[in-house]
Amino acid sequence: MSERFATLSFERQVAAPVETVWAAWTAPAARAVWAPPAPSVTVEFLEADTRVGGREVSLCKVEGHPDTRCEAGWLVLQPGVLSVNTEVISSEGVTQSAALVTAQFSGGDDKCRIVLTVQLASLAENMENGYRQGFAAGLDNLAGVAERTMLLQRVIKAPRDIVWGAWFNPETLPQWWGPDGFSCRTQRIDLRQGGEWVFDMIGPDGTVYPNHHLYGDVKQGERIGYALLWGENGPKHADAWVTFEDVGEDKDGATRVTLGMVFSSSAEFQQARGFGAIELGMQTLGKLKRFVGAP
């Protein structure tokens, strides 16, 4: 069958900061939320290395149909500005298409414009239509996800391995987790990919808030992806991730910690903002900073 070539263009305006949209575009935990083009589709990430030269491998699953495999390679990543990646789609070991995907981002603190160009080479029937529908739906989903995403950052003047060790350690995590005045009471904790943490957060007034974290993505020293549930096996509150990055050239080391949360609905996002989730989250990162002894 002869090759078929097409250049597809898409554009979206998103009511969220550029920084937040970029995080939703690149973070595997967020990508898994917005990438499925329809409710009947799920996306499972087998590999995700979001850096120039890194690779991303995912499976698109629809009940009753063979899995579709997507292998992406990151060529350019300019945070908040430009993303370029290759993409090869296959099914049952047969290549269906190859593409070059270029995404440009612009805007400010309250809005973002995304311009997306896909240069497509199809090796199977209807790939162009599939790409048009898939990317249109994906960008609509991305806009919705970005608009209910909360992003918190803090630079901690301590080496990355120290900060990571304080976070992903069953002995230390419960000691500092939570806003000022809160404490944790652990029922069970198993910090690993596929693991969980079932615990109560206890407020300054003694109020108990049951929590359940399910860990779905762990890359040692770099990132953690997890789901937040209201109590053990309760309803999902948010899909969250945390990343750890080296910052600057300080001889003693510094780490940028980014905590992102995609709330399950716009109503939950607005409710969380209303009760001060941003401030409380920054207090939590402040406790981490103090726990590792950073100035």
PDB file of C-alpha atoms in Angstrom:
ATOM      1  CA  MET A   1       0.000   0.000   0.000  1.00  0.00           C
ATOM      2  CA  SER A   2       1.387   3.413  -0.914  1.00  0.00           C
ATOM      3  CA  GLU A   3       2.157   5.992   1.759  1.00  0.00           C
ATOM      4  CA  ARG A   4      -0.271   8.818   2.429  1.00  0.00           C
ATOM      5  CA  PHE A   5       0.981  12.181   3.679  1.00  0.00           C
ATOM      6  CA  ALA A   6      -0.908  14.975   5.419  1.00  0.00           C
ATOM      7  CA  THR A   7      -0.217  18.055   7.530  1.00  0.00           C
ATOM      8  CA  LEU A   8      -2.826  18.612  10.229  1.00  0.00           C
ATOM      9  CA  SER A   9      -3.232  21.804  12.246  1.00  0.00           C
ATOM     10  CA  PHE A  10      -5.053  22.407  15.533  1.00  0.00           C
ATOM     11  CA  GLU A  11      -5.429  25.381  17.866  1.00  0.00           C
ATOM     12  CA  ARG A  12      -6.882  25.759  21.354  1.00  0.00           C
ATOM     13  CA  GLN A  13      -7.297  28.566  23.870  1.00  0.00           C
ATOM     14  CA  VAL A  14      -7.036  27.314  27.453  1.00  0.00           C
ATOM     15  CA  ALA A  15      -8.142  29.240  30.544  1.00  0.00           C
ATOM     16  CA  ALA A  16      -5.088  28.264  32.594  1.00  0.00           C
ATOM     17  CA  PRO A  17      -1.521  29.566  33.009  1.00  0.00           C
ATOM     18  CA  VAL A  18       1.041  28.511  30.394  1.00  0.00           C
ATOM     19  CA  GLU A  19       3.096  26.837  33.122  1.00  0.00           C
ATOM     20  CA  THR A  20       0.120  24.699  34.161  1.00  0.00           C
ATOM     21  CA  VAL A  21      -0.769  23.743  30.584  1.00  0.00           C
ATOM     22  CA  TRP A  22       2.843  22.750  29.938  1.00  0.00           C
ATOM     23  CA  ALA A  23       2.850  20.575  33.047  1.00  0.00           C
ATOM     24  CA  ALA A  24      -0.374  18.888  31.941  1.00  0.00           C
ATOM     25  CA  TRP A  25       1.117  18.354  28.461  1.00  0.00           C
ATOM     26  CA  THR A  26       4.327  16.715  29.702  1.00  0.00           C
ATOM     27  CA  ALA A  27       3.617  15.002  33.058  1.00  0.00           C
ATOM     28  CA  PRO A  28       2.795  11.302  32.510  1.00  0.00           C
ATOM     29  CA  ALA A  29       0.186  11.301  35.303  1.00  0.00           C
ATOM     30  CA  ALA A  30      -1.673  14.166  33.623  1.00  0.00           C
ATOM     31  CA  ARG A  31      -1.204  12.796  30.095  1.00  0.00           C
ATOM     32  CA  ALA A  32      -2.887   9.561  31.158  1.00  0.00           C
ATOM     33  CA  VAL A  33      -5.949  11.611  32.180  1.00  0.00           C
ATOM     34  CA  TRP A  34      -6.406  13.672  29.001  1.00  0.00           C
ATOM     35  CA  ALA A  35      -4.902  11.428  26.289  1.00  0.00           C
ATOM     36  CA  PRO A  36      -7.867   8.998  25.918  1.00  0.00           C
ATOM     37  CA  PRO A  37     -10.057  10.455  23.135  1.00  0.00           C
ATOM     38  CA  ALA A  38     -13.260   8.873  24.502  1.00  0.00           C
ATOM     39  CA  PRO A  39     -14.526   7.449  27.828  1.00  0.00           C
ATOM     40  CA  SER A  40     -14.343   3.921  26.380  1.00  0.00           C
ATOM     41  CA  VAL A  41     -10.577   4.294  25.852  1.00  0.00           C
ATOM     42  CA  THR A  42      -7.847   3.935  28.460  1.00  0.00           C
ATOM     43  CA  VAL A  43      -4.168   4.765  28.050  1.00  0.00           C
ATOM     44  CA  GLU A  44      -1.502   2.785  29.882  1.00  0.00           C
ATOM     45  CA  PHE A  45       2.048   4.131  29.996  1.00  0.00           C
ATOM     46  CA  LEU A  46       4.723   1.450  29.782  1.00  0.00           C
ATOM     47  CA  GLU A  47       7.618   3.875  29.665  1.00  0.00           C
ATOM     48  CA  ALA A  48       7.855   7.638  30.111  1.00  0.00           C
ATOM     49  CA  ASP A  49      11.091   9.621  30.000  1.00  0.00           C
ATOM     50  CA  THR A  50      10.074  13.225  29.404  1.00  0.00           C
ATOM     51  CA  ARG A  51      13.325  14.842  28.395  1.00  0.00           C
ATOM     52  CA  VAL A  52      15.125  15.515  25.135  1.00  0.00           C
ATOM     53  CA  GLY A  53      16.245  12.151  23.810  1.00  0.00           C
ATOM     54  CA  GLY A  54      13.759  10.362  26.061  1.00  0.00           C
ATOM     55  CA  ARG A  55      11.120   7.910  24.943  1.00  0.00           C
ATOM     56  CA  GLU A  56       7.458   7.405  25.785  1.00  0.00           C
ATOM     57  CA  VAL A  57       5.635   4.123  25.142  1.00  0.00           C
ATOM     58  CA  SER A  58       1.910   3.769  25.757  1.00  0.00           C
ATOM     59  CA  LEU A  59      -0.929   1.396  24.954  1.00  0.00           C
ATOM     60  CA  CYS A  60      -4.336   2.659  23.874  1.00  0.00           C
ATOM     61  CA  LYS A  61      -6.904   0.101  25.034  1.00  0.00           C
ATOM     62  CA  VAL A  62     -10.489  -0.418  23.868  1.00  0.00           C
ATOM     63  CA  GLU A  63     -12.431  -3.458  25.038  1.00  0.00           C
ATOM     64  CA  GLY A  64     -12.870  -5.971  22.249  1.00  0.00           C
ATOM     65  CA  HIS A  65     -10.129  -4.481  20.050  1.00  0.00           C
ATOM     66  CA  PRO A  66      -6.374  -5.076  19.775  1.00  0.00           C
ATOM     67  CA  ASP A  67      -4.225  -2.619  21.752  1.00  0.00           C
ATOM     68  CA  THR A  68      -2.756   0.285  19.806  1.00  0.00           C
ATOM     69  CA  ARG A  69       0.884   0.974  20.663  1.00  0.00           C
ATOM     70  CA  CYS A  70       2.328   4.483  20.524  1.00  0.00           C
ATOM     71  CA  GLU A  71       6.078   5.087  20.689  1.00  0.00           C
ATOM     72  CA  ALA A  72       7.070   8.726  21.014  1.00  0.00           C
ATOM     73  CA  GLY A  73      10.519  10.285  21.072  1.00  0.00           C
ATOM     74  CA  TRP A  74      11.098  13.756  22.516  1.00  0.00           C
ATOM     75  CA  LEU A  75      13.221  15.932  20.199  1.00  0.00           C
ATOM     76  CA  VAL A  76      12.681  19.426  21.653  1.00  0.00           C
ATOM     77  CA  LEU A  77      11.369  20.494  25.070  1.00  0.00           C
ATOM     78  CA  GLN A  78      11.447  24.233  25.779  1.00  0.00           C
ATOM     79  CA  PRO A  79       9.255  24.594  28.885  1.00  0.00           C
ATOM     80  CA  GLY A  80       6.177  26.694  28.239  1.00  0.00           C
ATOM     81  CA  VAL A  81       7.247  27.432  24.662  1.00  0.00           C
ATOM     82  CA  LEU A  82       7.834  24.474  22.343  1.00  0.00           C
ATOM     83  CA  SER A  83       7.531  20.698  22.246  1.00  0.00           C
ATOM     84  CA  VAL A  84       8.535  18.495  19.300  1.00  0.00           C
ATOM     85  CA  ASN A  85       8.264  14.718  19.237  1.00  0.00           C
ATOM     86  CA  THR A  86       8.129  11.813  16.849  1.00  0.00           C
ATOM     87  CA  GLU A  87       5.282   9.325  17.072  1.00  0.00           C
ATOM     88  CA  VAL A  88       4.944   5.820  15.621  1.00  0.00           C
ATOM     89  CA  ILE A  89       1.610   4.001  15.886  1.00  0.00           C
ATOM     90  CA  SER A  90       1.357   0.223  15.555  1.00  0.00           C
ATOM     91  CA  SER A  91      -1.175  -2.530  16.171  1.00  0.00           C
ATOM     92  CA  GLU A  92      -0.416  -6.223  16.565  1.00  0.00           C
ATOM     93  CA  GLY A  93       3.185  -5.551  15.525  1.00  0.00           C
ATOM     94  CA  VAL A  94       2.246  -3.767  12.271  1.00  0.00           C
ATOM     95  CA  THR A  95       3.153  -0.083  11.864  1.00  0.00           C
ATOM     96  CA  GLN A  96       0.125   2.071  11.063  1.00  0.00           C
ATOM     97  CA  SER A  97       1.648   5.544  10.863  1.00  0.00           C
ATOM     98  CA  ALA A  98       4.553   7.812  11.701  1.00  0.00           C
ATOM     99  CA  ALA A  99       4.312  11.491  12.562  1.00  0.00           C
ATOM    100  CA  LEU A 100       6.194  14.570  13.685  1.00  0.00           C
ATOM    101  CA  VAL A 101       4.212  16.494  16.309  1.00  0.00           C
ATOM    102  CA  THR A 102       5.044  20.156  17.020  1.00  0.00           C
ATOM    103  CA  ALA A 103       3.258  22.029  19.810  1.00  0.00           C
ATOM    104  CA  GLN A 104       3.750  25.752  20.423  1.00  0.00           C
ATOM    105  CA  PHE A 105       2.608  27.435  23.636  1.00  0.00           C
ATOM    106  CA  SER A 106       2.081  31.129  24.354  1.00  0.00           C
ATOM    107  CA  GLY A 107       0.139  33.223  26.827  1.00  0.00           C
ATOM    108  CA  GLY A 108       0.458  34.335  30.430  1.00  0.00           C
ATOM    109  CA  ASP A 109      -0.754  33.768  33.970  1.00  0.00           C
ATOM    110  CA  ASP A 110      -4.413  33.213  33.146  1.00  0.00           C
ATOM    111  CA  LYS A 111      -4.572  31.864  29.594  1.00  0.00           C
ATOM    112  CA  CYS A 112      -2.608  29.800  27.109  1.00  0.00           C
ATOM    113  CA  ARG A 113      -2.748  29.347  23.350  1.00  0.00           C
ATOM    114  CA  ILE A 114      -1.692  26.005  21.890  1.00  0.00           C
ATOM    115  CA  VAL A 115      -0.875  25.637  18.189  1.00  0.00           C
ATOM    116  CA  LEU A 116      -0.335  22.030  17.184  1.00  0.00           C
ATOM    117  CA  THR A 117       0.988  20.741  13.854  1.00  0.00           C
ATOM    118  CA  VAL A 118       1.101  17.062  12.928  1.00  0.00           C
ATOM    119  CA  GLN A 119       3.081  15.976   9.857  1.00  0.00           C
ATOM    120  CA  LEU A 120       1.655  12.544   9.186  1.00  0.00           C
ATOM    121  CA  ALA A 121       2.727   9.595   7.061  1.00  0.00           C
ATOM    122  CA  SER A 122      -0.032   6.971   6.982  1.00  0.00           C
ATOM    123  CA  LEU A 123       0.586   3.333   6.209  1.00  0.00           C
ATOM    124  CA  ALA A 124      -2.981   2.190   6.863  1.00  0.00           C
ATOM    125  CA  GLU A 125      -6.474   3.274   5.884  1.00  0.00           C
ATOM    126  CA  ASN A 126      -8.241   6.113   7.731  1.00  0.00           C
ATOM    127  CA  MET A 127      -5.228   7.179   9.804  1.00  0.00           C
ATOM    128  CA  GLU A 128      -5.685  10.818   8.826  1.00  0.00           C
ATOM    129  CA  ASN A 129      -9.286  10.806  10.007  1.00  0.00           C
ATOM    130  CA  GLY A 130      -8.246   9.002  13.160  1.00  0.00           C
ATOM    131  CA  TYR A 131      -5.550  11.593  13.858  1.00  0.00           C
ATOM    132  CA  ARG A 132      -7.962  14.474  13.250  1.00  0.00           C
ATOM    133  CA  GLN A 133     -10.519  13.048  15.642  1.00  0.00           C
ATOM    134  CA  GLY A 134      -7.983  11.848  18.204  1.00  0.00           C
ATOM    135  CA  PHE A 135      -5.979  15.051  18.473  1.00  0.00           C
ATOM    136  CA  ALA A 136      -9.109  17.242  18.442  1.00  0.00           C
ATOM    137  CA  ALA A 137     -10.585  15.243  21.321  1.00  0.00           C
ATOM    138  CA  GLY A 138      -7.240  15.083  23.133  1.00  0.00           C
ATOM    139  CA  LEU A 139      -6.760  18.851  22.994  1.00  0.00           C
ATOM    140  CA  ASP A 140     -10.298  19.398  24.262  1.00  0.00           C
ATOM    141  CA  ASN A 141      -9.509  17.029  27.127  1.00  0.00           C
ATOM    142  CA  LEU A 142      -6.171  18.762  27.772  1.00  0.00           C
ATOM    143  CA  ALA A 143      -7.937  22.105  28.085  1.00  0.00           C
ATOM    144  CA  GLY A 144     -10.368  20.648  30.613  1.00  0.00           C
ATOM    145  CA  VAL A 145      -7.573  18.979  32.582  1.00  0.00           C
ATOM    146  CA  ALA A 146      -5.378  22.104  32.669  1.00  0.00           C
ATOM    147  CA  GLU A 147      -8.292  24.177  33.925  1.00  0.00           C
ATOM    148  CA  ARG A 148      -8.658  21.901  36.973  1.00  0.00           C
ATOM    149  CA  THR A 149      -4.943  21.375  37.627  1.00  0.00           C
ATOM    150  CA  MET A 150      -3.202  22.848  40.655  1.00  0.00           C
ATOM    151  CA  LEU A 151       0.567  23.293  40.433  1.00  0.00           C
ATOM    152  CA  LEU A 152       2.819  23.991  43.429  1.00  0.00           C
ATOM    153  CA  GLN A 153       6.589  24.512  43.366  1.00  0.00           C
ATOM    154  CA  ARG A 154       9.313  25.098  45.917  1.00  0.00           C
ATOM    155  CA  VAL A 155      13.100  25.161  45.593  1.00  0.00           C
ATOM    156  CA  ILE A 156      14.722  23.410  48.541  1.00  0.00           C
ATOM    157  CA  LYS A 157      18.410  23.990  49.192  1.00  0.00           C
ATOM    158  CA  ALA A 158      19.317  20.356  49.635  1.00  0.00           C
ATOM    159  CA  PRO A 159      20.601  17.652  47.264  1.00  0.00           C
ATOM    160  CA  ARG A 160      17.975  15.819  45.244  1.00  0.00           C
ATOM    161  CA  ASP A 161      18.751  12.427  46.787  1.00  0.00           C
ATOM    162  CA  ILE A 162      18.138  13.868  50.260  1.00  0.00           C
ATOM    163  CA  VAL A 163      14.795  15.422  49.284  1.00  0.00           C
ATOM    164  CA  TRP A 164      13.702  12.282  47.438  1.00  0.00           C
ATOM    165  CA  GLY A 165      14.739  10.157  50.408  1.00  0.00           C
ATOM    166  CA  ALA A 166      12.615  12.201  52.785  1.00  0.00           C
ATOM    167  CA  TRP A 167       9.595  11.851  50.498  1.00  0.00           C
ATOM    168  CA  PHE A 168       9.732   8.261  49.296  1.00  0.00           C
ATOM    169  CA  ASN A 169      10.584   6.625  52.612  1.00  0.00           C
ATOM    170  CA  PRO A 170       7.874   4.956  54.742  1.00  0.00           C
ATOM    171  CA  GLU A 171       9.610   6.034  57.940  1.00  0.00           C
ATOM    172  CA  THR A 172       9.985   9.710  57.100  1.00  0.00           C
ATOM    173  CA  LEU A 173       7.021  10.602  54.826  1.00  0.00           C
ATOM    174  CA  PRO A 174       4.414  10.456  57.633  1.00  0.00           C
ATOM    175  CA  GLN A 175       6.619  12.633  59.856  1.00  0.00           C
ATOM    176  CA  TRP A 176       6.306  15.753  57.722  1.00  0.00           C
ATOM    177  CA  TRP A 177       3.352  15.224  55.340  1.00  0.00           C
ATOM    178  CA  GLY A 178       0.487  17.694  55.619  1.00  0.00           C
ATOM    179  CA  PRO A 179       0.006  21.401  56.333  1.00  0.00           C
ATOM    180  CA  ASP A 180       1.185  23.157  59.484  1.00  0.00           C
ATOM    181  CA  GLY A 181      -0.460  21.758  62.587  1.00  0.00           C
ATOM    182  CA  PHE A 182      -1.540  18.499  60.908  1.00  0.00           C
ATOM    183  CA  SER A 183      -0.237  15.039  61.741  1.00  0.00           C
ATOM    184  CA  CYS A 184      -0.520  11.619  60.063  1.00  0.00           C
ATOM    185  CA  ARG A 185      -1.728   8.325  61.490  1.00  0.00           C
ATOM    186  CA  THR A 186      -0.693   5.490  59.181  1.00  0.00           C
ATOM    187  CA  GLN A 187      -2.700   2.281  58.828  1.00  0.00           C
ATOM    188  CA  ARG A 188      -0.384   0.757  56.214  1.00  0.00           C
ATOM    189  CA  ILE A 189       2.253   2.073  53.882  1.00  0.00           C
ATOM    190  CA  ASP A 190       3.997   0.431  50.927  1.00  0.00           C
ATOM    191  CA  LEU A 191       5.969   2.952  48.901  1.00  0.00           C
ATOM    192  CA  ARG A 192       6.623   1.428  45.474  1.00  0.00           C
ATOM    193  CA  GLN A 193       5.053   1.366  42.030  1.00  0.00           C
ATOM    194  CA  GLY A 194       1.790  -0.468  42.597  1.00  0.00           C
ATOM    195  CA  GLY A 195       1.939   0.286  46.332  1.00  0.00           C
ATOM    196  CA  GLU A 196      -0.278   2.391  48.582  1.00  0.00           C
ATOM    197  CA  TRP A 197      -0.484   4.531  51.696  1.00  0.00           C
ATOM    198  CA  VAL A 198      -3.632   4.350  53.802  1.00  0.00           C
ATOM    199  CA  PHE A 199      -3.646   6.992  56.515  1.00  0.00           C
ATOM    200  CA  ASP A 200      -5.593   9.614  58.412  1.00  0.00           C
ATOM    201  CA  MET A 201      -4.644  13.252  58.449  1.00  0.00           C
ATOM    202  CA  ILE A 202      -5.517  14.805  61.777  1.00  0.00           C
ATOM    203  CA  GLY A 203      -6.171  18.526  61.873  1.00  0.00           C
ATOM    204  CA  PRO A 204      -5.170  20.952  64.642  1.00  0.00           C
ATOM    205  CA  ASP A 205      -8.714  20.719  66.032  1.00  0.00           C
ATOM    206  CA  GLY A 206      -8.651  16.898  66.053  1.00  0.00           C
ATOM    207  CA  THR A 207     -10.723  16.451  62.884  1.00  0.00           C
ATOM    208  CA  VAL A 208      -9.809  13.206  61.086  1.00  0.00           C
ATOM    209  CA  TYR A 209      -9.487  13.201  57.275  1.00  0.00           C
ATOM    210  CA  PRO A 210      -9.151   9.638  55.847  1.00  0.00           C
ATOM    211  CA  ASN A 211      -6.765   9.360  52.872  1.00  0.00           C
ATOM    212  CA  HIS A 212      -5.629   6.658  50.484  1.00  0.00           C
ATOM    213  CA  HIS A 213      -2.768   7.159  48.008  1.00  0.00           C
ATOM    214  CA  LEU A 214      -2.304   4.630  45.182  1.00  0.00           C
ATOM    215  CA  TYR A 215       1.128   4.756  43.513  1.00  0.00           C
ATOM    216  CA  GLY A 216       0.992   4.064  39.786  1.00  0.00           C
ATOM    217  CA  ASP A 217       4.226   5.577  38.440  1.00  0.00           C
ATOM    218  CA  VAL A 218       7.588   5.757  40.166  1.00  0.00           C
ATOM    219  CA  LYS A 219      10.882   6.731  38.581  1.00  0.00           C
ATOM    220  CA  GLN A 220      13.612   6.581  41.197  1.00  0.00           C
ATOM    221  CA  GLY A 221      14.867  10.007  42.221  1.00  0.00           C
ATOM    222  CA  GLU A 222      12.801  11.808  39.582  1.00  0.00           C
ATOM    223  CA  ARG A 223       9.024  11.491  39.875  1.00  0.00           C
ATOM    224  CA  ILE A 224       6.088   9.853  41.621  1.00  0.00           C
ATOM    225  CA  GLY A 225       2.589   9.545  40.166  1.00  0.00           C
ATOM    226  CA  TYR A 226      -0.339   8.597  42.391  1.00  0.00           C
ATOM    227  CA  ALA A 227      -4.104   8.786  42.828  1.00  0.00           C
ATOM    228  CA  LEU A 228      -5.655  10.491  45.863  1.00  0.00           C
ATOM    229  CA  LEU A 229      -8.765   8.813  47.243  1.00  0.00           C
ATOM    230  CA  TRP A 230     -11.162  10.038  49.931  1.00  0.00           C
ATOM    231  CA  GLY A 231     -10.517   7.271  52.436  1.00  0.00           C
ATOM    232  CA  GLU A 232      -9.592   3.647  51.800  1.00  0.00           C
ATOM    233  CA  ASN A 233     -10.868   2.634  48.346  1.00  0.00           C
ATOM    234  CA  GLY A 234     -13.065   5.720  48.369  1.00  0.00           C
ATOM    235  CA  PRO A 235     -13.888   8.044  45.467  1.00  0.00           C
ATOM    236  CA  LYS A 236     -10.945   9.563  43.615  1.00  0.00           C
ATOM    237  CA  HIS A 237     -10.175  13.121  44.607  1.00  0.00           C
ATOM    238  CA  ALA A 238      -7.311  13.808  42.183  1.00  0.00           C
ATOM    239  CA  ASP A 239      -4.540  12.363  40.040  1.00  0.00           C
ATOM    240  CA  ALA A 240      -1.261  13.746  41.333  1.00  0.00           C
ATOM    241  CA  TRP A 241       2.439  13.725  40.598  1.00  0.00           C
ATOM    242  CA  VAL A 242       5.593  15.126  42.131  1.00  0.00           C
ATOM    243  CA  THR A 243       8.878  15.740  40.331  1.00  0.00           C
ATOM    244  CA  PHE A 244      12.382  16.401  41.661  1.00  0.00           C
ATOM    245  CA  GLU A 245      14.887  18.426  39.605  1.00  0.00           C
ATOM    246  CA  ASP A 246      18.407  19.643  40.267  1.00  0.00           C
ATOM    247  CA  VAL A 247      18.618  23.435  40.299  1.00  0.00           C
ATOM    248  CA  GLY A 248      21.601  25.699  39.726  1.00  0.00           C
ATOM    249  CA  GLU A 249      25.207  25.013  40.605  1.00  0.00           C
ATOM    250  CA  ASP A 250      25.098  25.399  44.389  1.00  0.00           C
ATOM    251  CA  LYS A 251      27.905  23.236  45.788  1.00  0.00           C
ATOM    252  CA  ASP A 252      25.544  21.954  48.484  1.00  0.00           C
ATOM    253  CA  GLY A 253      22.801  21.182  45.959  1.00  0.00           C
ATOM    254  CA  ALA A 254      19.298  22.515  45.437  1.00  0.00           C
ATOM    255  CA  THR A 255      16.133  20.734  44.311  1.00  0.00           C
ATOM    256  CA  ARG A 256      13.013  22.039  42.635  1.00  0.00           C
ATOM    257  CA  VAL A 257      10.006  20.094  43.884  1.00  0.00           C
ATOM    258  CA  THR A 258       6.870  20.369  41.739  1.00  0.00           C
ATOM    259  CA  LEU A 259       3.592  18.976  43.010  1.00  0.00           C
ATOM    260  CA  GLY A 260       0.756  18.763  40.473  1.00  0.00           C
ATOM    261  CA  MET A 261      -2.850  17.667  41.033  1.00  0.00           C
ATOM    262  CA  VAL A 262      -5.561  17.127  38.426  1.00  0.00           C
ATOM    263  CA  PHE A 263      -8.797  17.267  40.388  1.00  0.00           C
ATOM    264  CA  SER A 264     -11.535  14.850  39.394  1.00  0.00           C
ATOM    265  CA  SER A 265     -13.948  17.666  38.546  1.00  0.00           C
ATOM    266  CA  SER A 266     -14.012  21.439  38.149  1.00  0.00           C
ATOM    267  CA  ALA A 267     -16.249  21.620  41.220  1.00  0.00           C
ATOM    268  CA  GLU A 268     -13.629  19.816  43.345  1.00  0.00           C
ATOM    269  CA  PHE A 269     -10.919  22.095  41.981  1.00  0.00           C
ATOM    270  CA  GLN A 270     -12.895  25.218  42.881  1.00  0.00           C
ATOM    271  CA  GLN A 271     -13.769  23.793  46.281  1.00  0.00           C
ATOM    272  CA  ALA A 272     -10.100  23.001  46.973  1.00  0.00           C
ATOM    273  CA  ARG A 273      -9.036  26.517  45.979  1.00  0.00           C
ATOM    274  CA  GLY A 274     -11.800  27.913  48.154  1.00  0.00           C
ATOM    275  CA  PHE A 275     -10.603  26.206  51.332  1.00  0.00           C
ATOM    276  CA  GLY A 276      -6.998  27.261  50.697  1.00  0.00           C
ATOM    277  CA  ALA A 277      -5.462  24.151  49.104  1.00  0.00           C
ATOM    278  CA  ILE A 278      -2.698  26.198  47.468  1.00  0.00           C
ATOM    279  CA  GLU A 279      -1.617  27.744  50.755  1.00  0.00           C
ATOM    280  CA  LEU A 280      -1.954  24.431  52.602  1.00  0.00           C
ATOM    281  CA  GLY A 281       0.038  22.649  49.906  1.00  0.00           C
ATOM    282  CA  MET A 282       2.815  25.199  50.134  1.00  0.00           C
ATOM    283  CA  GLN A 283       2.844  24.683  53.907  1.00  0.00           C
ATOM    284  CA  THR A 284       3.338  20.953  53.270  1.00  0.00           C
ATOM    285  CA  LEU A 285       6.329  21.640  51.009  1.00  0.00           C
ATOM    286  CA  GLY A 286       7.592  24.029  53.670  1.00  0.00           C
ATOM    287  CA  LYS A 287       7.497  21.212  56.229  1.00  0.00           C
ATOM    288  CA  LEU A 288       9.502  19.053  53.811  1.00  0.00           C
ATOM    289  CA  LYS A 289      12.048  21.826  53.532  1.00  0.00           C
ATOM    290  CA  ARG A 290      12.380  22.087  57.312  1.00  0.00           C
ATOM    291  CA  PHE A 291      12.488  18.300  57.701  1.00  0.00           C
ATOM    292  CA  VAL A 292      15.586  17.998  55.495  1.00  0.00           C
ATOM    293  CA  GLY A 293      17.211  20.880  57.357  1.00  0.00           C
ATOM    294  CA  ALA A 294      17.262  23.287  54.414  1.00  0.00           C
ATOM    295  CA  PRO A 295      17.687  27.011  55.150  1.00  0.00           C
TER     296      PRO A 295
END
